[in-house]
Coordinates of C-alpha atoms in Angstrom, one line a residue:
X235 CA -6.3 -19.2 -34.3
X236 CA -3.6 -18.2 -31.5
X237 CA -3.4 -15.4 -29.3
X238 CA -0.3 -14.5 -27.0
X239 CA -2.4 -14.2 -23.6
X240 CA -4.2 -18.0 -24.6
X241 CA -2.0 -20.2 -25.9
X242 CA 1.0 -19.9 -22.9
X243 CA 3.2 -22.8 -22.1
X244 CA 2.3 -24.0 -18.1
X245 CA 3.9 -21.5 -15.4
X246 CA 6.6 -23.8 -14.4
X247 CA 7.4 -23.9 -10.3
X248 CA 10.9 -23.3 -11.4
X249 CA 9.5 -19.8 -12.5
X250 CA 7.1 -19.5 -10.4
X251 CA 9.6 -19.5 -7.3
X252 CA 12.3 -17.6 -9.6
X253 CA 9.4 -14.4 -9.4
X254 CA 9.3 -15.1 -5.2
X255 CA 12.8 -14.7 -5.3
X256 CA 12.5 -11.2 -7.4
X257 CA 10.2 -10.2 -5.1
X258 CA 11.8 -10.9 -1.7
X259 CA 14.8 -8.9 -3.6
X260 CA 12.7 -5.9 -4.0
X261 CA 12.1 -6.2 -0.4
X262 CA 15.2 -6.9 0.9
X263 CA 14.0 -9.7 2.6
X264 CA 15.5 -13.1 3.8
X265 CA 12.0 -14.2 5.4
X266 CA 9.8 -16.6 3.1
X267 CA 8.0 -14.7 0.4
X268 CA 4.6 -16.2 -0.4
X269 CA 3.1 -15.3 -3.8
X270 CA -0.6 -15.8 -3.3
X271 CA -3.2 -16.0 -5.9
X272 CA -5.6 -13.5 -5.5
X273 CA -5.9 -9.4 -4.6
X274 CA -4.0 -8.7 -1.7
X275 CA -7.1 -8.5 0.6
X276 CA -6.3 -12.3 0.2
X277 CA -3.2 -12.4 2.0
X278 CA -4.4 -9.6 4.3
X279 CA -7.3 -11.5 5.9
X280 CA -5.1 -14.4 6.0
X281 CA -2.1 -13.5 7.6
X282 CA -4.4 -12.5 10.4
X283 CA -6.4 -15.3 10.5
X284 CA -3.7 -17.2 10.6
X285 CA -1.7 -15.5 13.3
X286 CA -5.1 -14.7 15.4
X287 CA -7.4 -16.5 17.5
X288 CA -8.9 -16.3 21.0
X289 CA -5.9 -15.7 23.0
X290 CA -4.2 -13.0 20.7
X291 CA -4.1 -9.4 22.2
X292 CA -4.2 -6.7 19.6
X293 CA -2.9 -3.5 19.2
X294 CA -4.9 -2.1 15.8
X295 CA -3.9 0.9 14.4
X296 CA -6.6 2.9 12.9
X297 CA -5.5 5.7 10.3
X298 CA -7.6 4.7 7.5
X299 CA -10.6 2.4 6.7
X300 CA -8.2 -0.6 6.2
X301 CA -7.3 -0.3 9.6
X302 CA -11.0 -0.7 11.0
X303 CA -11.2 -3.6 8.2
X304 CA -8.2 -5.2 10.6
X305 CA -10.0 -4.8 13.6
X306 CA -13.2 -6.3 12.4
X307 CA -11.1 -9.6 11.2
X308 CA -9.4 -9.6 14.5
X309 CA -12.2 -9.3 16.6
X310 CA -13.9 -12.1 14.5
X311 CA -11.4 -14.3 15.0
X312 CA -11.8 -13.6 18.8
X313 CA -8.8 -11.5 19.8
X314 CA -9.2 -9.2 22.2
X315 CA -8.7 -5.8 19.9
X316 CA -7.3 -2.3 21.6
X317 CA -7.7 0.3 18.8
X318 CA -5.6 2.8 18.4
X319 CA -7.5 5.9 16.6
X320 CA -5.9 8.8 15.1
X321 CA -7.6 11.5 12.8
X322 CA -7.3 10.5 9.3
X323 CA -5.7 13.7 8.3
X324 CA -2.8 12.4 10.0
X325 CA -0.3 9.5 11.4
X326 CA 0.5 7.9 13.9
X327 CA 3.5 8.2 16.0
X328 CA 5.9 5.7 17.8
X329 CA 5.2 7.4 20.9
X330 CA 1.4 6.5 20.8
X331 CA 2.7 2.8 20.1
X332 CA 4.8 3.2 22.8
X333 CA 2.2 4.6 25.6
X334 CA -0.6 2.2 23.7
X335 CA 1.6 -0.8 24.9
X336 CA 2.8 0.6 27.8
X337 CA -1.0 0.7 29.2
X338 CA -1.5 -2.6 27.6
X339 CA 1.4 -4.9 28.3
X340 CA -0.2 -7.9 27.2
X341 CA -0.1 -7.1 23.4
X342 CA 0.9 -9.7 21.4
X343 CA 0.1 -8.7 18.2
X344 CA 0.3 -4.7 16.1
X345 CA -1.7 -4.3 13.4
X346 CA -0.5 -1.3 11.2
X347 CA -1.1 0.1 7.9
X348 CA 1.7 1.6 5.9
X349 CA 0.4 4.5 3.6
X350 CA -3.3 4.4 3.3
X351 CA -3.9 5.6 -0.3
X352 CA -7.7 6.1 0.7
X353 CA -6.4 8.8 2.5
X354 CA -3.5 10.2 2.3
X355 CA -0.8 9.4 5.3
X356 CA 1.6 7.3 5.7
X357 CA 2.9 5.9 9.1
X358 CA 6.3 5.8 10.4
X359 CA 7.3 2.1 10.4
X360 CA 10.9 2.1 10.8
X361 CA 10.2 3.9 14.1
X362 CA 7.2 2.0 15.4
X363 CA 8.8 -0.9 14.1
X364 CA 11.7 -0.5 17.2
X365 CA 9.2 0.1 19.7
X366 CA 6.9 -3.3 18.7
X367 CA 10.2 -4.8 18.3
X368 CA 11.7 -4.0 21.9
X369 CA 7.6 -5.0 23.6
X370 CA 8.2 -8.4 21.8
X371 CA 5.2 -8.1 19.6
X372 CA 4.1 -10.0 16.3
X373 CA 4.1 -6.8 14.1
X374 CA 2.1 -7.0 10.8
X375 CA 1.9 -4.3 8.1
X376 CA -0.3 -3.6 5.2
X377 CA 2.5 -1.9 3.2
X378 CA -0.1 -2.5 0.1
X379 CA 0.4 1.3 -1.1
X380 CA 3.2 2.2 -0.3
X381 CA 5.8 -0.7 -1.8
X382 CA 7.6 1.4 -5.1
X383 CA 5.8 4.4 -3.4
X384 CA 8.6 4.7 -0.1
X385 CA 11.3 2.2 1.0
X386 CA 9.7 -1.4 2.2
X387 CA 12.0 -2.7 4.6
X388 CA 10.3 -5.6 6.5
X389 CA 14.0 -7.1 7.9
X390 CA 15.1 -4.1 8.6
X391 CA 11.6 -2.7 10.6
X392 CA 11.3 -6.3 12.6
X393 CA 7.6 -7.0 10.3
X394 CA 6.9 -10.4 10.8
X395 CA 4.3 -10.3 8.3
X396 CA 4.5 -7.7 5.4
X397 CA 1.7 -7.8 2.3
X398 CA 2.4 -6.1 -0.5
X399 CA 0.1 -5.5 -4.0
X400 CA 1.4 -4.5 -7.2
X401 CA -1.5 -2.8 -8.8
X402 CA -0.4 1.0 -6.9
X403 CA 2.9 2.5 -7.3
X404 CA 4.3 -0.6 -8.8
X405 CA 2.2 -0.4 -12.0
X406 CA 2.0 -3.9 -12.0
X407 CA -1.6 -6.6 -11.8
X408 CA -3.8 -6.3 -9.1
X409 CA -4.9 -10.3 -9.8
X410 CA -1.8 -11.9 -7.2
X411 CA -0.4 -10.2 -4.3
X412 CA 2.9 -11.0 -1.8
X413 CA 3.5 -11.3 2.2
X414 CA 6.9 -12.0 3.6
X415 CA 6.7 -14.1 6.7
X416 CA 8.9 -14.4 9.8
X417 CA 9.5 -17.3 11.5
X418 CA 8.1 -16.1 14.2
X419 CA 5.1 -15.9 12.3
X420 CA 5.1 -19.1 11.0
X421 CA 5.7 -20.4 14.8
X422 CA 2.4 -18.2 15.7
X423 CA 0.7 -19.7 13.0
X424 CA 1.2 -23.3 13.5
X425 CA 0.8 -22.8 17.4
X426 CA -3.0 -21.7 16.5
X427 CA -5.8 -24.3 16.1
X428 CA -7.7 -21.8 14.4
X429 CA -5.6 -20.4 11.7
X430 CA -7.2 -21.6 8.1
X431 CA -5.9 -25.3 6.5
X432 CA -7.2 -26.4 3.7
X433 CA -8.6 -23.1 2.4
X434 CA -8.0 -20.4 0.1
X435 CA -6.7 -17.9 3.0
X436 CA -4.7 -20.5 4.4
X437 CA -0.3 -19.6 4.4
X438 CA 0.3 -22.5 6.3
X439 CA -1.0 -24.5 3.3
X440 CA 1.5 -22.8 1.2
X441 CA 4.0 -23.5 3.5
X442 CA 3.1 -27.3 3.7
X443 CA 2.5 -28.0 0.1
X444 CA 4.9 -25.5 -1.3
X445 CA 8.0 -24.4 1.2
X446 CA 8.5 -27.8 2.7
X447 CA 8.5 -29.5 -0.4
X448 CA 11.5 -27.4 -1.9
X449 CA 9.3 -25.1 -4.0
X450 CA 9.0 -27.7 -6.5
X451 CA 5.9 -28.3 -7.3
X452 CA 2.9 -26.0 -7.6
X453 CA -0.2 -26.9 -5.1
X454 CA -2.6 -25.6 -7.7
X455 CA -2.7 -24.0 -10.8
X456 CA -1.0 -20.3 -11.0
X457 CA -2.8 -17.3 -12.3
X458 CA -0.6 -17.3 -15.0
X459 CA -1.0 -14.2 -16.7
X460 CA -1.2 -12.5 -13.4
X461 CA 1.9 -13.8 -12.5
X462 CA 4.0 -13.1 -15.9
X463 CA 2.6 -9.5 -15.7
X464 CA 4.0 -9.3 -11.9
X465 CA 7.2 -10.3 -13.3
X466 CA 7.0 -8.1 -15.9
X467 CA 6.4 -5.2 -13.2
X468 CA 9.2 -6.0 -11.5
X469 CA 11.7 -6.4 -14.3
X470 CA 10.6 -2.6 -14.9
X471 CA 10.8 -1.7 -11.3
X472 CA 15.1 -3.3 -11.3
X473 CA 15.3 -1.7 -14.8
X474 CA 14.3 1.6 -13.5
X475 CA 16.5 1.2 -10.0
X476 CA 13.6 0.7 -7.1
X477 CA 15.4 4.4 -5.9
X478 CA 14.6 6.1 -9.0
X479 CA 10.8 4.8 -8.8
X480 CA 11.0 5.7 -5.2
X481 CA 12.0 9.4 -5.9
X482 CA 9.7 9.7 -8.5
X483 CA 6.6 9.1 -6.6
X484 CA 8.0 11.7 -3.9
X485 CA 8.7 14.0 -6.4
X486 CA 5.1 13.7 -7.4
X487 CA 3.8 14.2 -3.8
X488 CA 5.6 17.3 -3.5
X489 CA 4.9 19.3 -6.9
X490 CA 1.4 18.0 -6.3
X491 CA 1.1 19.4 -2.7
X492 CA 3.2 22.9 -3.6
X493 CA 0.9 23.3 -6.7
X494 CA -2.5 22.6 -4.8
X495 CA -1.1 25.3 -2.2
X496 CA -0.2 28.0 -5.4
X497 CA -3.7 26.9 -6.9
X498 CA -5.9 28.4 -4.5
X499 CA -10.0 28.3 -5.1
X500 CA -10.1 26.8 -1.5
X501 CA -8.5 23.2 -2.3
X502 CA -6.2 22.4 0.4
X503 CA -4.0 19.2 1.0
X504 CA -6.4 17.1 3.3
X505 CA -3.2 15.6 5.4
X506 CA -2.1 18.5 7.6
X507 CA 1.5 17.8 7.5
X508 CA 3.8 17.1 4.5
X509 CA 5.8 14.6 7.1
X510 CA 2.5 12.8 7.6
X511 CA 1.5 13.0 3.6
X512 CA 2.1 9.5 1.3
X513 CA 4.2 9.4 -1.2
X514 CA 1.8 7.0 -3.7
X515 CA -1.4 9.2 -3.9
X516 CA -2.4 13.5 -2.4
X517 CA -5.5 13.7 -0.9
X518 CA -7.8 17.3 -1.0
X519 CA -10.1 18.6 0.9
X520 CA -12.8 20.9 -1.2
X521 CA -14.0 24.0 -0.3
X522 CA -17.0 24.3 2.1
X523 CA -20.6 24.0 -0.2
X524 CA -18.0 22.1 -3.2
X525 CA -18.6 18.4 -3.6
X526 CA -16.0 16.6 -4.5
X527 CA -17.4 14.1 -6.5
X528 CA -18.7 16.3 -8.7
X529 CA -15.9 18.5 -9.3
X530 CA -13.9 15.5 -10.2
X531 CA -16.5 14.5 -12.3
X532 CA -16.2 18.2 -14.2
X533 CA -12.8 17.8 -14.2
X534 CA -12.2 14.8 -15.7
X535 CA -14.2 16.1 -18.7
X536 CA -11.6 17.8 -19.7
X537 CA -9.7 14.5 -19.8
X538 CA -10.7 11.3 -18.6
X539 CA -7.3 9.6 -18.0
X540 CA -6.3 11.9 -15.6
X541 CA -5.4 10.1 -11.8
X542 CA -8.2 11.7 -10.5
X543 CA -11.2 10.0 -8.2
X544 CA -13.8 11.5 -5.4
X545 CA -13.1 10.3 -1.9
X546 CA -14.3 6.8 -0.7
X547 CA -17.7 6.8 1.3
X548 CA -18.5 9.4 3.6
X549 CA -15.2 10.9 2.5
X550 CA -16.9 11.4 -1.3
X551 CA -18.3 14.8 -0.8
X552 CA -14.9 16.6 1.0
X553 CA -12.1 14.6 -0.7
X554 CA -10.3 14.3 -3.8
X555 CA -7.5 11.9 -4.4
X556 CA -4.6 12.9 -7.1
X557 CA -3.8 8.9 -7.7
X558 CA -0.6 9.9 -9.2
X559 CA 1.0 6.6 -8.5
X560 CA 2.8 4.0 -11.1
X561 CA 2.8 5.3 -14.6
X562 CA 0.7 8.3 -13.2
X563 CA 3.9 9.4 -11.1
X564 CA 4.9 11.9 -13.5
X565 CA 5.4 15.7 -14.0
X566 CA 2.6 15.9 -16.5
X567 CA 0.1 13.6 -14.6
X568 CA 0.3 16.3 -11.7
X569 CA 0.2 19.5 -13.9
X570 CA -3.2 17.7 -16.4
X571 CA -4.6 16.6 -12.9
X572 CA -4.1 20.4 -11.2
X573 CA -5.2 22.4 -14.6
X574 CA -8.5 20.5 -14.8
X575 CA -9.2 20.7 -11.2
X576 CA -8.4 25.2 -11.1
X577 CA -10.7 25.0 -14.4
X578 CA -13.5 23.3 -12.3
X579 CA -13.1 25.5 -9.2
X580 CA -13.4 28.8 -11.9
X581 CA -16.3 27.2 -13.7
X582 CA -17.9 27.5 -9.7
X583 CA -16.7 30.9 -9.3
X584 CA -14.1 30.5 -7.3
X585 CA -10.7 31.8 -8.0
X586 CA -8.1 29.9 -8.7
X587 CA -4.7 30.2 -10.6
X588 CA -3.5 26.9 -12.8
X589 CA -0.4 28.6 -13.9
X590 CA 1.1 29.7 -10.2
X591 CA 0.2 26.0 -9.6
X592 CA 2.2 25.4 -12.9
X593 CA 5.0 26.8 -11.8
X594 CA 5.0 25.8 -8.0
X595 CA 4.9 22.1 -9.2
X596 CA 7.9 23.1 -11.6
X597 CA 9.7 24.5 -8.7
X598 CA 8.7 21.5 -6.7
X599 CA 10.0 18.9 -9.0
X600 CA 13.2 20.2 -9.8
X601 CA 15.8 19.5 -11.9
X602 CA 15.4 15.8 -13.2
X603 CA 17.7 13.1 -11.7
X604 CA 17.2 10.3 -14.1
X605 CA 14.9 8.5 -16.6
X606 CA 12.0 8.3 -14.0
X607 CA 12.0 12.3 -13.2
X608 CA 11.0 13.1 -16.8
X609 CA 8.6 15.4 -17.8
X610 CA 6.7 12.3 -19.5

């Protein structure tokens, strides 16, 4: 008996490198592009691990919980960490970079997150990416939500390391994950006694066994179906035109914040400022004595497959997150996800009024531009 995901020819290097090359496209990178084998926490830990250690002075950005997750690495790896903290209902600017270093000159090393799905913002990079640039800084970026979501430009920005995951407004596997790598990076990295060998979080190994040998062959065995659903994902991504995807998720964000505003019931967009709001997922804030998690719970009664979820942590009783990124980045995503939340709220007795939200996500969206601005 056969079956199509079990009985696969071996993942060949030759293909395995063609899908590197497919993503380092996508990028619009030049830099080595490592495909690791794992969720992209994996290359997130080890990208700082491996550019890290004891003489490494940080500059952590903190807009969302993976940015404290980046100061708790860096610290353990014994860098001396300056976080930066802003209010998670917002981002941060290139001026606070810029004063941050400025009363710091011995940075060596930014830590920034791109859009931080969890919630909500997204961080200017091609702007802080001029000031880290001009300081002479390692710059690393968690651009995890926001590739497919917003332009990715790590060549561009000056990122010396740049992760990426697919499972969020690529639509693609969450089981193997990218980073693009400088040289610089690779210089930091081989400089430092401490970054990982012989490990699972090690990039140097990968560029050892893999890189220096010419990409030829394979220092373990793939996650093959991970890997032929990544280029899968990306064949879609070329198909649609990465602009078209792009537009599509801010189209999203927009009818999705306009129709929360028309909505009412007390459900306002948690992230203050539409500049400072990501395109790959809205975040809400409930009405005072409303819990979050169970209104999303009520709502997605109504219909389960909605993009819908509760806040993460302490954020589950105030927030909920319209995940309307991937195949959820669509007109009727946002008006299902809207109508079941305004038919919570009234269930609560508070007022609220699904078809001015109807038509202010309508309004929002505009005309269609092309295949990925369909009312699908």
């Amino acid at each position: 008996m056969t079956h199509p995901f079990l009985d696969l020819a071996p993942l060949s290097a030759g293909r395995f490198a063609a899908i590197e090359d497919r993503v380092a496209r996508l990028l619009g990178t030049g830099q080595d592009v490592v495909i690791m084998q794992g969720e992209a926490l994996l290359p997130l830990e080890g990208a700082i691990r491996g550019a890290a250690g004891p003489g490494t002075v940080a500059l952590n950005v903190v807009t969302g919980p993976y940015g404290q997750t980046f100061g708790d690495w860096l610290r353990d790896c014994g860098a001396t960490v300056h976080d930066l903290a802003v209010p998670f209902h917002t981002a941060v600017s290139a001026e606070q970079i810029r004063a941050a270093l400025a009363e710091h000159p011995e940075i060596d090393f930014v830590s920034l997150v791109h859009a931080e799905a969890a919630t909500g913002n997204t961080n200017p990079v091609a702007e802080i990416g001029e000031v880290v640039r001009a300081h002479g800084a390692l710059f690393y970026l968690d651009a995890v939500a926001s590739v497919g979501a917003e332009p990715v430009l790590p060549d561009a920005w000056g990122v010396d390391l740049c992760v990426i995951g697919a499972q969020k407004a690529m639509g693609g596997p969450a089981g193997v994950s990218a980073v693009s790598v400088s040289e610089r990076a690779w210089a930091r990295m081989a400089a430092n006694p401490g970054a990982p060998r012989r490990s699972y979080l090690s990039l140097l190994d990968w560029r050892e066994r893999w890189i220096g040998g010419g990409r030829k062959a394979l220092p373990h065995a793939p996650a093959q179906l991970e890997m032929l659903a990544l280029e899968a994902c990306v064949e879609r991504i070329e198909a649609e035109g990465l602009e078209t995807v792009t537009a599509r998720h801010a189209a999203a964000a927009a009818a999705t914040r306009a129709g929360v505003l028309a909505l009412g019931g007390g459900l306002e967009p948690y992230v203050y400022e539409a500049k400072d709001a990501a395109p790959v997922a809205t975040t809400l804030r409930t009405p005072s004595g409303v819990d979050a998690s169970g209104l999303v719970a009520r709502a997605l009664e109504s219909d389960p497959a909605l993009p819908l979820a509760a806040g993460g942590g302490a954020l589950a009783g105030e927030m909920i997150r319209v995940n309307h990124y991937g195949p959820q980045a669509t007109r009727g995503a946002v008006q299902g996800s809207l109508a079941a939340l305004g038919a919570a709220l009234a269930e609560k007795g508070l007022q609220a009024d699904p078809e001015a939200a109807r038509r202010a996500v309508e309004d929002a969206w505009g005309r269609p531009t092309g295949p990925g601005l369909s009312k699908a």
